[in-house]
Every structure is written in C-alpha cells, then in structure tokens.
XYZ file of C-alpha atoms in Angstrom:
366
model
C 61.364 43.527 113.557
C 59.575 46.090 115.465
C 59.306 44.056 119.498
C 57.083 45.066 122.242
C 56.405 44.625 125.673
C 53.390 45.586 128.061
C 53.164 45.012 131.250
C 54.403 42.008 130.626
C 54.468 40.027 134.245
C 56.253 36.420 135.330
C 55.335 35.082 138.568
C 57.157 31.543 139.922
C 55.991 29.223 142.124
C 58.198 27.678 145.429
C 58.405 25.622 148.577
C 58.649 29.050 149.700
C 55.922 31.130 148.090
C 55.123 33.020 144.936
C 58.700 34.708 143.260
C 58.144 38.127 140.360
C 60.922 37.751 138.746
C 59.561 40.061 135.776
C 57.175 42.961 137.168
C 55.290 45.239 135.337
C 57.233 45.313 131.795
C 56.901 47.554 129.239
C 59.042 48.859 126.320
C 58.648 49.284 122.683
C 62.017 47.720 121.170
C 62.863 49.085 117.098
C 63.563 47.478 114.109
C 67.308 47.378 114.433
C 67.693 48.645 117.632
C 70.232 46.648 119.532
C 68.775 47.358 122.932
C 70.758 45.679 126.003
C 69.128 44.571 129.619
C 71.495 45.625 131.885
C 71.447 44.383 135.634
C 72.421 42.367 138.738
C 71.992 39.366 139.027
C 68.486 38.195 139.894
C 66.889 40.853 138.423
C 65.003 39.608 136.214
C 66.241 40.261 133.184
C 67.965 36.344 131.978
C 63.718 35.997 132.982
C 62.964 38.288 130.061
C 65.262 37.368 127.599
C 63.259 33.363 128.409
C 60.242 35.091 127.820
C 61.088 37.142 124.668
C 62.584 33.584 123.314
C 59.203 31.877 123.735
C 61.173 29.399 126.814
C 59.123 30.789 129.643
C 55.191 32.231 129.504
C 54.406 35.037 131.140
C 51.861 35.220 133.467
C 50.264 38.203 132.209
C 50.529 40.908 130.097
C 51.249 40.896 126.198
C 54.290 40.438 124.064
C 54.294 41.400 120.215
C 57.240 40.867 117.063
C 55.559 43.783 115.094
C 51.503 43.299 115.000
C 51.320 40.049 115.905
C 51.346 38.464 119.942
C 53.662 36.112 120.377
C 52.645 35.643 124.209
C 49.110 36.814 125.221
C 47.915 35.097 128.438
C 44.792 36.316 128.695
C 43.226 35.381 125.091
C 45.506 31.373 125.268
C 47.899 32.786 122.874
C 51.579 31.042 122.990
C 53.768 30.866 120.133
C 56.734 28.698 120.767
C 60.277 28.996 120.343
C 60.271 27.434 117.088
C 57.458 29.487 115.564
C 59.106 32.777 116.259
C 62.452 32.827 114.025
C 64.519 34.134 116.527
C 67.819 32.622 117.436
C 69.454 32.695 120.736
C 73.507 32.645 122.217
C 73.972 31.818 126.028
C 76.665 32.074 127.954
C 77.691 28.496 127.627
C 78.427 27.473 124.138
C 76.978 24.503 124.081
C 78.947 23.176 120.966
C 78.388 19.607 119.766
C 81.957 17.816 120.114
C 82.012 15.108 117.560
C 80.733 17.710 114.999
C 82.653 20.564 112.974
C 82.296 23.850 112.362
C 80.671 23.743 109.014
C 78.301 21.004 110.271
C 77.103 22.830 113.244
C 76.577 25.798 111.381
C 74.804 24.052 109.508
C 72.505 21.902 111.467
C 69.538 24.286 112.179
C 69.263 24.742 108.323
C 69.350 21.038 108.294
C 66.655 20.263 111.185
C 65.034 22.898 108.866
C 64.607 21.033 105.435
C 67.245 23.349 103.568
C 68.983 21.854 100.437
C 71.956 20.888 99.980
C 73.650 23.959 97.699
C 71.488 26.393 99.499
C 72.848 25.267 103.086
C 75.987 25.907 101.555
C 75.532 29.089 100.810
C 74.261 30.137 104.090
C 77.209 28.192 106.233
C 80.159 30.221 104.075
C 78.130 33.173 103.880
C 78.089 33.410 107.492
C 81.289 32.168 108.199
C 82.447 34.427 106.377
C 80.630 37.776 108.526
C 82.409 36.131 111.423
C 85.418 35.513 110.194
C 85.631 32.334 110.796
C 85.933 30.481 107.427
C 89.358 29.227 107.975
C 87.861 26.838 110.984
C 84.890 24.966 109.082
C 86.754 21.517 109.541
C 88.157 22.098 112.684
C 85.668 20.592 115.902
C 85.119 22.357 119.031
C 88.151 21.001 121.267
C 90.555 22.382 119.041
C 89.068 26.470 118.625
C 89.830 28.801 121.886
C 87.433 30.017 123.247
C 86.215 33.060 121.419
C 86.896 31.366 118.150
C 84.170 28.820 119.678
C 81.658 31.895 120.711
C 81.993 32.627 116.757
C 80.565 29.561 116.603
C 78.070 30.003 118.409
C 77.127 33.080 117.180
C 77.304 32.212 113.370
C 74.910 28.956 114.490
C 72.472 31.613 115.537
C 72.170 33.721 112.915
C 72.870 31.360 109.274
C 69.182 31.290 109.999
C 68.778 34.806 109.443
C 66.546 34.798 112.138
C 64.110 38.463 113.317
C 65.420 38.629 116.906
C 68.383 38.108 118.032
C 69.110 37.415 121.164
C 72.298 37.115 123.682
C 71.796 35.949 127.415
C 76.073 37.497 128.616
C 77.266 35.633 125.774
C 80.776 37.223 126.569
C 81.214 36.449 130.031
C 83.785 33.348 129.503
C 85.950 35.499 127.691
C 88.993 37.064 128.944
C 89.410 40.885 128.899
C 91.365 41.828 126.532
C 89.224 39.119 124.004
C 86.073 40.096 125.614
C 87.374 43.787 124.780
C 87.950 43.015 120.646
C 84.449 40.816 120.319
C 82.967 43.429 121.400
C 83.987 45.449 118.889
C 83.296 42.608 115.949
C 79.378 41.790 118.017
C 78.524 45.256 117.200
C 79.928 45.811 113.943
C 77.791 43.258 113.120
C 75.300 43.778 114.353
C 74.961 46.734 112.185
C 75.942 44.791 109.019
C 72.820 42.783 109.521
C 70.363 44.789 110.562
C 68.595 42.399 113.611
C 67.195 43.626 115.887
C 68.924 42.535 118.879
C 68.102 42.568 122.461
C 71.457 41.955 124.725
C 71.665 40.580 128.576
C 74.409 41.692 130.848
C 75.486 42.413 134.449
C 78.738 44.339 133.322
C 78.002 47.930 132.777
C 80.664 48.378 130.013
C 79.348 46.535 127.853
C 76.129 47.643 127.986
C 77.468 51.418 127.500
C 79.634 50.010 124.900
C 77.155 48.206 122.730
C 73.524 48.879 123.186
C 72.066 52.036 121.319
C 69.322 51.845 124.378
C 69.765 50.663 127.952
C 66.617 49.471 129.963
C 68.170 49.384 134.078
C 66.957 46.444 135.868
C 66.880 45.945 139.551
C 64.041 43.444 141.597
C 62.162 42.680 138.205
C 61.554 46.170 137.498
C 62.390 48.670 135.179
C 64.690 51.347 136.733
C 65.340 53.547 133.714
C 65.850 53.562 130.451
C 67.918 55.953 127.699
C 71.057 55.999 125.646
C 73.873 55.136 127.328
C 75.060 58.459 128.096
C 71.629 59.689 129.255
C 72.138 57.036 131.877
C 75.530 58.007 132.830
C 75.142 61.984 132.979
C 70.918 61.865 134.440
C 70.792 58.659 136.539
C 66.913 58.914 138.483
C 67.638 57.193 141.091
C 70.686 56.257 144.004
C 70.583 52.626 142.564
C 71.114 53.983 138.811
C 73.746 56.459 139.739
C 75.498 53.854 141.553
C 75.827 50.786 138.794
C 76.239 52.901 135.525
C 79.806 54.120 136.197
C 83.177 52.919 137.034
C 84.555 54.213 139.832
C 80.755 53.918 140.543
C 79.229 57.747 142.055
C 79.785 59.007 145.419
C 76.796 59.720 147.433
C 77.305 61.383 149.840
C 74.472 61.933 153.110
C 73.073 65.815 153.376
C 70.745 67.822 154.040
C 69.479 71.770 152.644
C 68.878 74.248 154.608
C 68.172 78.280 153.853
C 72.068 79.851 154.576
C 72.382 83.894 154.886
C 72.929 84.657 150.574
C 69.960 81.336 149.724
C 69.937 78.075 149.643
C 73.303 75.864 150.896
C 73.254 72.438 151.117
C 75.642 70.472 154.438
C 77.330 67.658 153.455
C 80.489 65.714 154.737
C 82.783 69.484 155.896
C 81.126 70.959 153.060
C 78.813 73.956 153.016
C 78.025 73.920 149.514
C 75.313 77.295 147.828
C 73.332 76.290 145.071
C 72.419 78.208 142.064
C 68.862 78.894 140.759
C 69.552 75.333 138.195
C 71.441 74.064 140.572
C 67.826 73.871 143.140
C 65.914 72.629 140.285
C 67.859 69.166 140.556
C 66.729 68.770 143.738
C 63.446 67.047 144.184
C 60.479 68.369 146.077
C 62.804 71.067 147.436
C 62.926 73.035 150.743
C 64.618 72.028 153.532
C 64.834 68.442 153.497
C 67.859 65.186 153.961
C 68.575 64.647 150.416
C 71.756 61.984 148.882
C 74.492 64.521 147.387
C 76.282 62.487 143.795
C 79.073 63.269 142.361
C 81.016 60.426 139.835
C 85.200 60.138 141.074
C 85.691 61.779 137.582
C 84.411 65.019 137.776
C 86.639 65.578 141.338
C 90.182 67.345 141.036
C 93.123 68.652 143.391
C 92.944 72.264 144.501
C 96.042 73.347 146.790
C 93.836 74.687 149.339
C 90.191 74.218 150.582
C 87.847 76.966 149.400
C 83.709 77.764 149.397
C 83.418 74.440 147.327
C 85.474 71.926 147.999
C 86.159 68.535 149.807
C 89.238 68.283 152.245
C 90.115 65.116 153.936
C 92.905 62.400 154.077
C 93.827 59.770 151.429
C 93.981 56.208 153.738
C 94.067 54.454 150.599
C 94.903 54.687 146.544
C 94.558 52.124 144.311
C 97.446 52.990 141.275
C 95.761 52.377 137.829
C 97.447 53.305 135.208
C 97.512 56.868 134.016
C 95.750 57.866 137.022
C 95.064 56.713 140.768
C 91.925 55.942 142.308
C 92.187 58.181 145.449
C 89.745 56.498 148.890
C 89.818 59.947 151.419
C 87.845 59.837 154.187
C 85.964 63.163 154.276
C 84.411 64.208 157.804
C 84.043 60.466 157.867
C 82.684 59.442 154.858
C 84.526 57.873 152.064
C 84.612 59.835 148.510
C 86.538 58.149 145.670
C 88.145 60.438 143.220
C 90.272 59.964 140.211
C 93.696 62.426 139.701
C 95.986 61.642 137.381
C 99.009 63.280 140.535
C 100.539 60.932 142.366
C 99.291 61.503 146.065
C 100.640 59.518 149.336
C 98.194 57.445 152.257
C 97.875 59.601 155.680
C 98.557 62.724 153.647
C 95.929 65.669 153.152
C 94.121 66.390 150.586
C 91.257 69.015 148.921
C 89.100 68.024 146.453
C 86.865 70.579 143.774
C 84.727 70.081 142.013
C 81.798 72.065 139.608
C 79.013 72.264 141.246
C 77.215 72.029 137.686
C 78.037 67.829 138.016
C 76.607 66.874 141.174
C 73.076 65.158 141.652
C 70.459 65.371 144.356
C 68.423 62.577 145.113
C 65.579 62.250 148.218
C 67.206 59.987 150.640
C 64.321 57.156 150.527
C 64.130 57.282 146.667
C 63.608 53.404 145.872
C 65.428 52.089 143.775
C-alpha cells in the first residue's frame, strides 16, 4: 500500500499556548518500502506515526492510503484506526499477562470474527515467520524481552495489515539482542513486502533498516533520502551531526582570496580549495562558513603539511580496533578515529582528503 502525506500539520492546545508538533510534512512512501522517521525526542516523529494510525486527527493536510483519503480535515474525512487496516507495535510490549502466546496472537482475529480453523492456520503461520512456534503455550511472564517483542510483532502482523507501524520497538532490548532483532525485522519486512513506517531516535537503527530516511527536527523535515545519501551529503549542520557516530566535526571558518585562489582559514589550518570543492560552498564569495569533516575521514601524518590539522591530544576513548581521539586544534575540539595508539598530551598531525570536506553557512537553519 502506497502512503502519501500532503502538507500535514498537527497542533495541540496546551495551558502554555499552541504547540506545533508536526509542521507542513509532505512524504510519499512507496508500496513495500521500509521508511524510517528519525530524529531527537520531541521532533514530532511519534505524533506523525499516530496520525497515520488514526490515533490523532491532523489539524490540516491530507493522508492517503493509495488513492483513498483516510484523513482530510477540510472535507471532514477521518477514518478511525479500525477502518485503516494498519498494525502498530509500541516500545512497550503491552501483552496480556494471563493469556498464552497463542491466544495473544489470535486475539485480533477472534475480535474480527474469524473462523477457528482459519485463525489456527494464521497464528501458526505467523509464529513460524517470527520463529516463535515453540513459545505458543507459554505466557508473557515466561518470556525474555526479545521473545516478548516477537510476540508483539506477531500479534500485529497476523491480520496481514496494509501498513506496518513501529514506534521505537527495540528500545527495551539490550545491545546484542537489538542487533539480532534488527536483522530479523528487516528479513521479515522484505519477505512480507508490507509498507513499513518505523520511528526511532537511533541513527544506527535508521541506517541499517531503512530503504529511505526522513530526518525530522522541531516538527519539520530536515532531509529525506537513502541512508548513504544522508551520510555522504548532509544538507544542514543538524543533519551532519545527527547522522554518523561519532558525529561530524564542525569547525567555524572564513573564506578569503589567497594568492592561488580561494582559501578557507579554520582553527590552525589554511585550506586551498579547488573549483570542485568551491562548488560545495553555498553562496560563494568571502563568508563565514562551517567546515565539516567526519572523524573516520581523518588520518595521522608524521609532520604538518598545507592540508593538516595540528594540535594536542586531550582525551582518548579506546573502541577496540580503533581509538577515538579528541584533539585541541587552535582552541577547537576535533575528533578523529585512528587505529594507532597515542597518549594524552601528545602532539598530533591529522591529514584529510579535501574531497571529504563539507561546507555549511554559519546561519544554516536546522
């Protein structure tokens, strides 16, 4: 099922006035696509999911499932959740503690008046998809967190919904289980081909799961694209620092005309820009800019050159096969991922590929 949101807005009235939770959101999600809503807490991603589910009414705009409008305030159209054929999985599992896993999965089919034989077939088929067939006789109190999450997903999927909605479903799992469940969820979604809208604040989840990602901040879309596109070509400083771990370094800098063309002066370095690199600088001409470079795109040099950041190591975080080094470069902090061992207080020279640099106006919104 194709999902379309056209200029959707949601405002809440509170004691402190009107809160704009979702502002002018337009998205088109293809049938069978795994689409991720990513952003910090309070950015509007869960509200947007609730609007698609029918748990909230949009203040304005339109939501369509295929060509069918399910929410259009201007024409007083609003389909309740039961009429939308969507399934939703929340962060909390919300399983009935007195029922067996079999009965929990069968519950929505029984409520819909399904026949006993067909219900039995659907429950067993869905349990097999999620690899929980051996848990059907157990109750929630006998299950681990990962098993409970699978049961919650089975209960949602047993009706074969047209759209699958997930609101941070893996947040309660430990790191290893979260990694394993991500892989299973991606496999399951591809196998079923259900249009999926997934909410998370975890950029690793977004990058590994999503066919495309919409990055949100303060109720607005900052950038939409494939995971690699958002990583390689962030459109704003917010996108640059939210996507990627550790986040991108952003250094205040100034463009100026040098003897050999345009230069950028930042921290302790003066960088000469080629014409192709100049094309990355929005606006052009002498201006205050932010220079971005990811920690993994910095590398050690034995001595400083023209394209080098030099400074003192102020902290080191060992990460196993590599180290995250924090260096003071002309009074600015620079993070670098390097494999070599270094010591705090040691002087360090960091080189980079100029093609890996990103440039943003200082006053870039979001």
